[in-house]
Amino acid sequence: MIADAPHLDLVMEPELSVVLFRRTGWSADRYQEWSDAALAAGTAFVVPTVHDGETVFRFCFVNPTTTEDDIAAIIAAMG
Amino acid sequence: MITPDGLGYEQAFALFRDVLAPACISSDHPRYLAFVPTAPSEAATLFDLVVSASSIYGDWWVEGAGAIFAENATLRWLADLAGFPEGAGGVFVSGGTAGNLAALTTARETWRRRHGAASGWRWLAPSAHSSIRLAAMVTDVEMVTVPGDNRGRLTGPALRNACAAAAADGITVFAVVATGGATNTGIVDDLAGAAEVAGEMGVAARGRRLRRGGDGVHHGPPAVRRRGARRLLRGRPPQVAVLAVRLRGHRLPGAEAGRRRTHPARRVPGDAGRHGRVEPERLRHPHDPPRPRATAVVQRRRPRHPRLRPGGHPQAGTGTGRRG
């Protein structure tokens, strides 16, 4: 899904349930702003992290009730 | 907020509902993807309530035989999923910090018993979780970080170089910390390669041996159950001594740090008979509720001191637990 999103790049192929990806064109502050706004709105809790010195987004999948529709909605909101 | 007479149920609950809870984020929301939180099933949440209300804890066998039995059975199940041998053992703790500290302290203590004291303890931790650094500080040992490959993984050759450098310095290496899932990336180290090097060092001329611990932040069962994870974790050799799996989805009673039950390295999941000689039926409080089903196996034994259980067998009564 991330590979299909024109505004996102996969940082590395995931091995377990953590997925790192970048939102092209965004600064570190922009990542944080998006994260804060999404949490305030109650739509998602996704936070940026730093990998090899670069700010990227990180999905941690743990909850078995998370659906592809959930992820699609979050990805669309990052557009 | 804390008053001599207490707030009372309604006000206390209102405080939670209106002030405290809104200042927290429920970690079981399907769009909570920020960290590696809990995601308990409804059954697990409900059973947490049952266990809490039962006021039992798994500190030691006399009081917590049923809970410990269930814990051991669960550990055995996890060990089987990971392909660990019969002798594998473990203990559930509150999280990675307690787990890593327990595993690494066990590794050092085992070294000490086999080889005597040594100076300059050193761990080798490549993509170490912050709790490894904390454990190093607590136990006053030096930690060396091994450079990772292009994906940040610990590899056998890099570890071999680091071990050789440590040996040249006359430093005793007693543990290699490899990860079964790095916190930030989910990357799994080259566990087979790391174990191979550890084995090589174990027969080195200086007679130094390496203990191996594992640091897996990604929830034991979900991670281990995945085929890919199982394949990766199966790279570990049968000599692995300490299983430090962090389990969060469901807490077992007594799963807090600092329990004084049994040394983790000496515990053998599935072999409950080693952990106690006192039958649990003998020490039932008269107001005890019925035991959870997980203890059913040990309930078959006949109580030797029925006077401690004046209410009769709990399952023969109304099932409400409290009597009189």
XYZ file of N, CA and C in Angstrom, chain B residues 139-235:
291
model
N 24.335 -2.912 36.512
C 25.227 -4.007 36.885
C 26.695 -3.637 36.756
N 26.958 -2.391 36.401
C 28.318 -1.864 36.380
C 29.226 -2.670 35.448
N 28.781 -2.824 34.232
C 29.631 -3.466 33.233
C 29.744 -2.546 32.026
N 30.766 -2.777 31.282
C 30.986 -1.974 30.085
C 30.236 -2.596 28.917
N 29.696 -1.763 28.076
C 28.976 -2.261 26.919
C 29.651 -1.755 25.652
N 29.821 -2.628 24.731
C 30.440 -2.265 23.455
C 29.397 -2.413 22.359
N 29.281 -1.419 21.534
C 28.340 -1.488 20.431
C 29.065 -1.958 19.171
N 28.533 -2.995 18.582
C 29.121 -3.542 17.364
C 28.455 -2.863 16.167
N 29.230 -2.381 15.211
C 28.617 -1.734 14.044
C 27.705 -2.700 13.284
N 26.562 -2.210 12.870
C 25.632 -3.037 12.131
C 25.916 -3.005 10.642
N 25.236 -3.864 9.904
C 25.385 -3.843 8.445
C 24.514 -2.726 7.871
N 24.293 -2.751 6.570
C 23.561 -1.639 5.963
C 22.096 -1.567 6.403
N 21.599 -2.658 6.978
C 20.248 -2.629 7.540
C 20.280 -2.446 9.058
N 21.452 -2.271 9.597
C 21.562 -2.072 11.033
C 21.626 -3.351 11.834
N 21.841 -4.481 11.160
C 21.840 -5.761 11.855
C 23.224 -6.129 12.361
N 23.241 -6.780 13.505
C 24.463 -7.408 13.981
C 24.755 -8.606 13.091
N 26.006 -8.726 12.659
C 26.388 -9.880 11.848
C 27.522 -10.632 12.528
N 27.682 -11.876 12.139
C 28.734 -12.705 12.712
C 30.126 -12.108 12.545
N 30.520 -11.701 11.328
C 31.873 -11.155 11.148
C 32.140 -9.922 12.003
N 31.180 -8.999 12.089
C 31.392 -7.799 12.905
C 31.537 -8.177 14.375
N 30.749 -9.136 14.797
C 30.838 -9.591 16.185
C 32.180 -10.266 16.451
N 32.625 -11.033 15.457
C 33.911 -11.730 15.608
C 35.052 -10.722 15.808
N 35.011 -9.649 15.035
C 36.034 -8.615 15.182
C 35.984 -7.973 16.568
N 34.782 -7.672 17.017
C 34.630 -7.014 18.317
C 35.083 -7.930 19.445
N 34.762 -9.210 19.326
C 35.173 -10.161 20.357
C 36.691 -10.306 20.378
N 37.279 -10.304 19.203
C 38.736 -10.427 19.135
C 39.400 -9.212 19.779
N 38.828 -8.037 19.526
C 39.389 -6.819 20.120
C 39.250 -6.858 21.639
N 38.110 -7.355 22.101
C 37.896 -7.439 23.550
C 38.887 -8.408 24.183
N 39.076 -9.556 23.522
C 40.000 -10.553 24.053
C 41.414 -9.999 24.104
N 41.790 -9.235 23.079
C 43.135 -8.656 23.039
C 43.347 -7.675 24.181
N 42.259 -7.064 24.615
C 42.346 -6.111 25.728
C 42.294 -6.801 27.084
N 42.153 -8.110 27.072
C 42.041 -8.821 28.340
C 40.703 -8.632 29.021
N 39.713 -8.298 28.235
C 38.373 -8.053 28.783
C 37.545 -9.332 28.704
N 36.832 -9.617 29.755
C 35.962 -10.776 29.769
C 34.611 -10.434 29.145
N 34.290 -11.118 28.091
C 32.983 -10.943 27.467
C 32.079 -12.061 27.966
N 31.004 -11.705 28.607
C 30.155 -12.761 29.159
C 28.801 -12.837 28.483
N 28.498 -11.909 27.629
C 27.193 -11.971 26.972
C 27.226 -11.256 25.635
N 26.499 -11.799 24.716
C 26.234 -11.121 23.453
C 24.738 -10.844 23.414
N 24.389 -9.608 23.198
C 22.977 -9.247 23.126
C 22.610 -9.032 21.673
N 21.854 -9.942 21.139
C 21.337 -9.783 19.780
C 19.840 -9.582 19.888
N 19.272 -8.938 18.894
C 17.846 -8.635 19.000
C 17.021 -9.488 18.049
N 15.885 -9.918 18.542
C 14.909 -10.625 17.725
C 13.851 -9.669 17.204
N 14.186 -8.401 17.137
C 13.256 -7.393 16.639
C 13.600 -6.047 17.248
N 14.355 -5.232 16.507
C 14.760 -3.933 17.042
C 13.543 -3.033 17.211
N 13.585 -2.221 18.228
C 12.440 -1.382 18.551
C 12.081 -0.448 17.414
N 13.056 0.192 16.849
C 12.763 1.242 15.881
C 12.447 0.703 14.493
N 13.038 -0.423 14.141
C 12.907 -0.898 12.766
C 12.289 -2.280 12.639
N 12.247 -3.034 13.730
C 11.775 -4.410 13.633
C 12.794 -5.337 13.009
N 14.002 -4.854 12.800
C 15.036 -5.657 12.162
C 15.533 -6.741 13.121
N 15.710 -7.937 12.579
C 16.199 -9.067 13.368
C 17.678 -9.273 13.058
N 18.470 -9.337 14.118
C 19.907 -9.550 13.922
C 20.181 -10.930 13.326
N 21.398 -11.092 12.851
C 21.855 -12.394 12.353
C 22.113 -13.296 13.555
N 21.037 -13.867 14.058
C 21.130 -14.613 15.313
C 21.999 -15.851 15.160
N 21.871 -16.523 14.026
C 22.676 -17.728 13.828
C 24.156 -17.368 13.767
N 24.462 -16.289 13.046
C 25.854 -15.865 12.941
C 26.412 -15.438 14.292
N 25.605 -14.714 15.058
C 26.054 -14.263 16.376
C 26.311 -15.458 17.288
N 25.416 -16.440 17.238
C 25.580 -17.614 18.093
C 26.804 -18.423 17.679
N 27.058 -18.452 16.369
C 28.222 -19.194 15.892
C 29.514 -18.583 16.436
N 29.590 -17.255 16.368
C 30.778 -16.579 16.889
C 30.889 -16.780 18.394
N 29.749 -16.717 19.067
C 29.770 -16.934 20.513
C 30.311 -18.324 20.830
N 29.915 -19.285 20.022
C 30.423 -20.639 20.223
C 31.919 -20.721 19.980
N 32.381 -20.025 18.955
C 33.820 -20.002 18.679
C 34.584 -19.424 19.861
N 34.060 -18.351 20.393
C 34.733 -17.722 21.531
C 34.705 -18.632 22.754
N 33.693 -19.455 22.816
C 33.567 -20.344 23.964
C 34.682 -21.373 24.023
N 35.288 -21.674 22.914
C 36.371 -22.658 22.921
C 37.702 -21.983 22.596
N 37.756 -20.706 22.788
C 38.986 -19.979 22.490
C 40.068 -20.335 23.505
N 41.290 -20.019 23.143
C 42.443 -20.404 23.974
C 42.364 -19.820 25.374
N 41.772 -18.666 25.479
C 41.698 -18.030 26.782
C 40.602 -18.635 27.661
N 39.886 -19.557 27.102
C 38.873 -20.239 27.904
C 37.660 -19.390 28.204
N 37.486 -18.346 27.480
C 36.325 -17.494 27.734
C 35.120 -18.033 26.976
N 34.055 -17.942 27.612
C 32.821 -18.382 26.960
C 31.819 -17.251 26.934
N 30.941 -17.366 26.017
C 29.917 -16.344 25.871
C 28.565 -16.924 26.205
N 27.864 -16.172 26.955
C 26.471 -16.550 27.179
C 25.632 -15.788 26.173
N 24.584 -16.373 25.789
C 23.731 -15.696 24.817
C 22.394 -15.343 25.432
N 22.003 -14.119 25.272
C 20.660 -13.702 25.644
C 19.947 -13.245 24.392
N 18.679 -13.101 24.483
C 17.929 -12.611 23.339
C 17.059 -11.449 23.764
N 16.966 -10.461 22.937
C 16.167 -9.295 23.257
C 15.115 -9.150 22.171
N 13.922 -9.479 22.497
C 12.868 -9.372 21.494
C 11.769 -8.453 22.000
N 11.698 -7.288 21.443
C 10.759 -6.312 21.962
C 9.349 -6.547 21.422
N 9.272 -7.355 20.384
C 8.000 -7.440 19.674
C 7.119 -8.546 20.187
N 6.637 -8.375 21.393
C 5.580 -9.244 21.909
C 5.804 -10.701 21.573
N 6.289 -11.445 22.500
C 6.566 -12.842 22.269
C 5.619 -13.559 21.334
N 4.394 -13.785 21.736
C 3.545 -14.658 20.909
C 3.297 -14.155 19.491
N 2.848 -12.909 19.302
C 2.564 -12.515 17.918
C 3.807 -12.588 17.042
N 4.932 -12.200 17.596
C 6.150 -12.202 16.779
C 6.615 -13.618 16.501
N 6.598 -14.427 17.535
C 7.126 -15.771 17.360
C 6.201 -16.608 16.499
N 4.919 -16.298 16.559
C 3.983 -17.128 15.810
C 4.071 -16.891 14.310
N 4.567 -15.734 13.954
C 4.696 -15.483 12.517
C 5.747 -16.402 11.929
N 5.426 -16.947 10.802
C 6.331 -17.924 10.213
C 7.718 -17.329 9.985
N 7.741 -16.099 9.469
C 9.025 -15.478 9.176
C 9.856 -15.300 10.432
N 9.186 -14.861 11.499
C 9.898 -14.647 12.746
C 10.409 -15.973 13.274
N 9.592 -16.989 13.122
C 10.005 -18.292 13.642
C 11.237 -18.783 12.877
N 11.224 -18.539 11.592
C 12.365 -18.946 10.793
C 13.613 -18.203 11.264
N 13.461 -16.904 11.491
C 14.615 -16.120 11.910
C 15.093 -16.550 13.288
N 14.147 -16.752 14.186
C 14.527 -17.084 15.551
C 15.054 -18.502 15.654
N 14.667 -19.344 14.718
C 15.154 -20.716 14.762
C 16.637 -20.804 14.473
N 17.190 -19.716 14.008
C 18.616 -19.711 13.781
C 19.423 -19.833 15.058
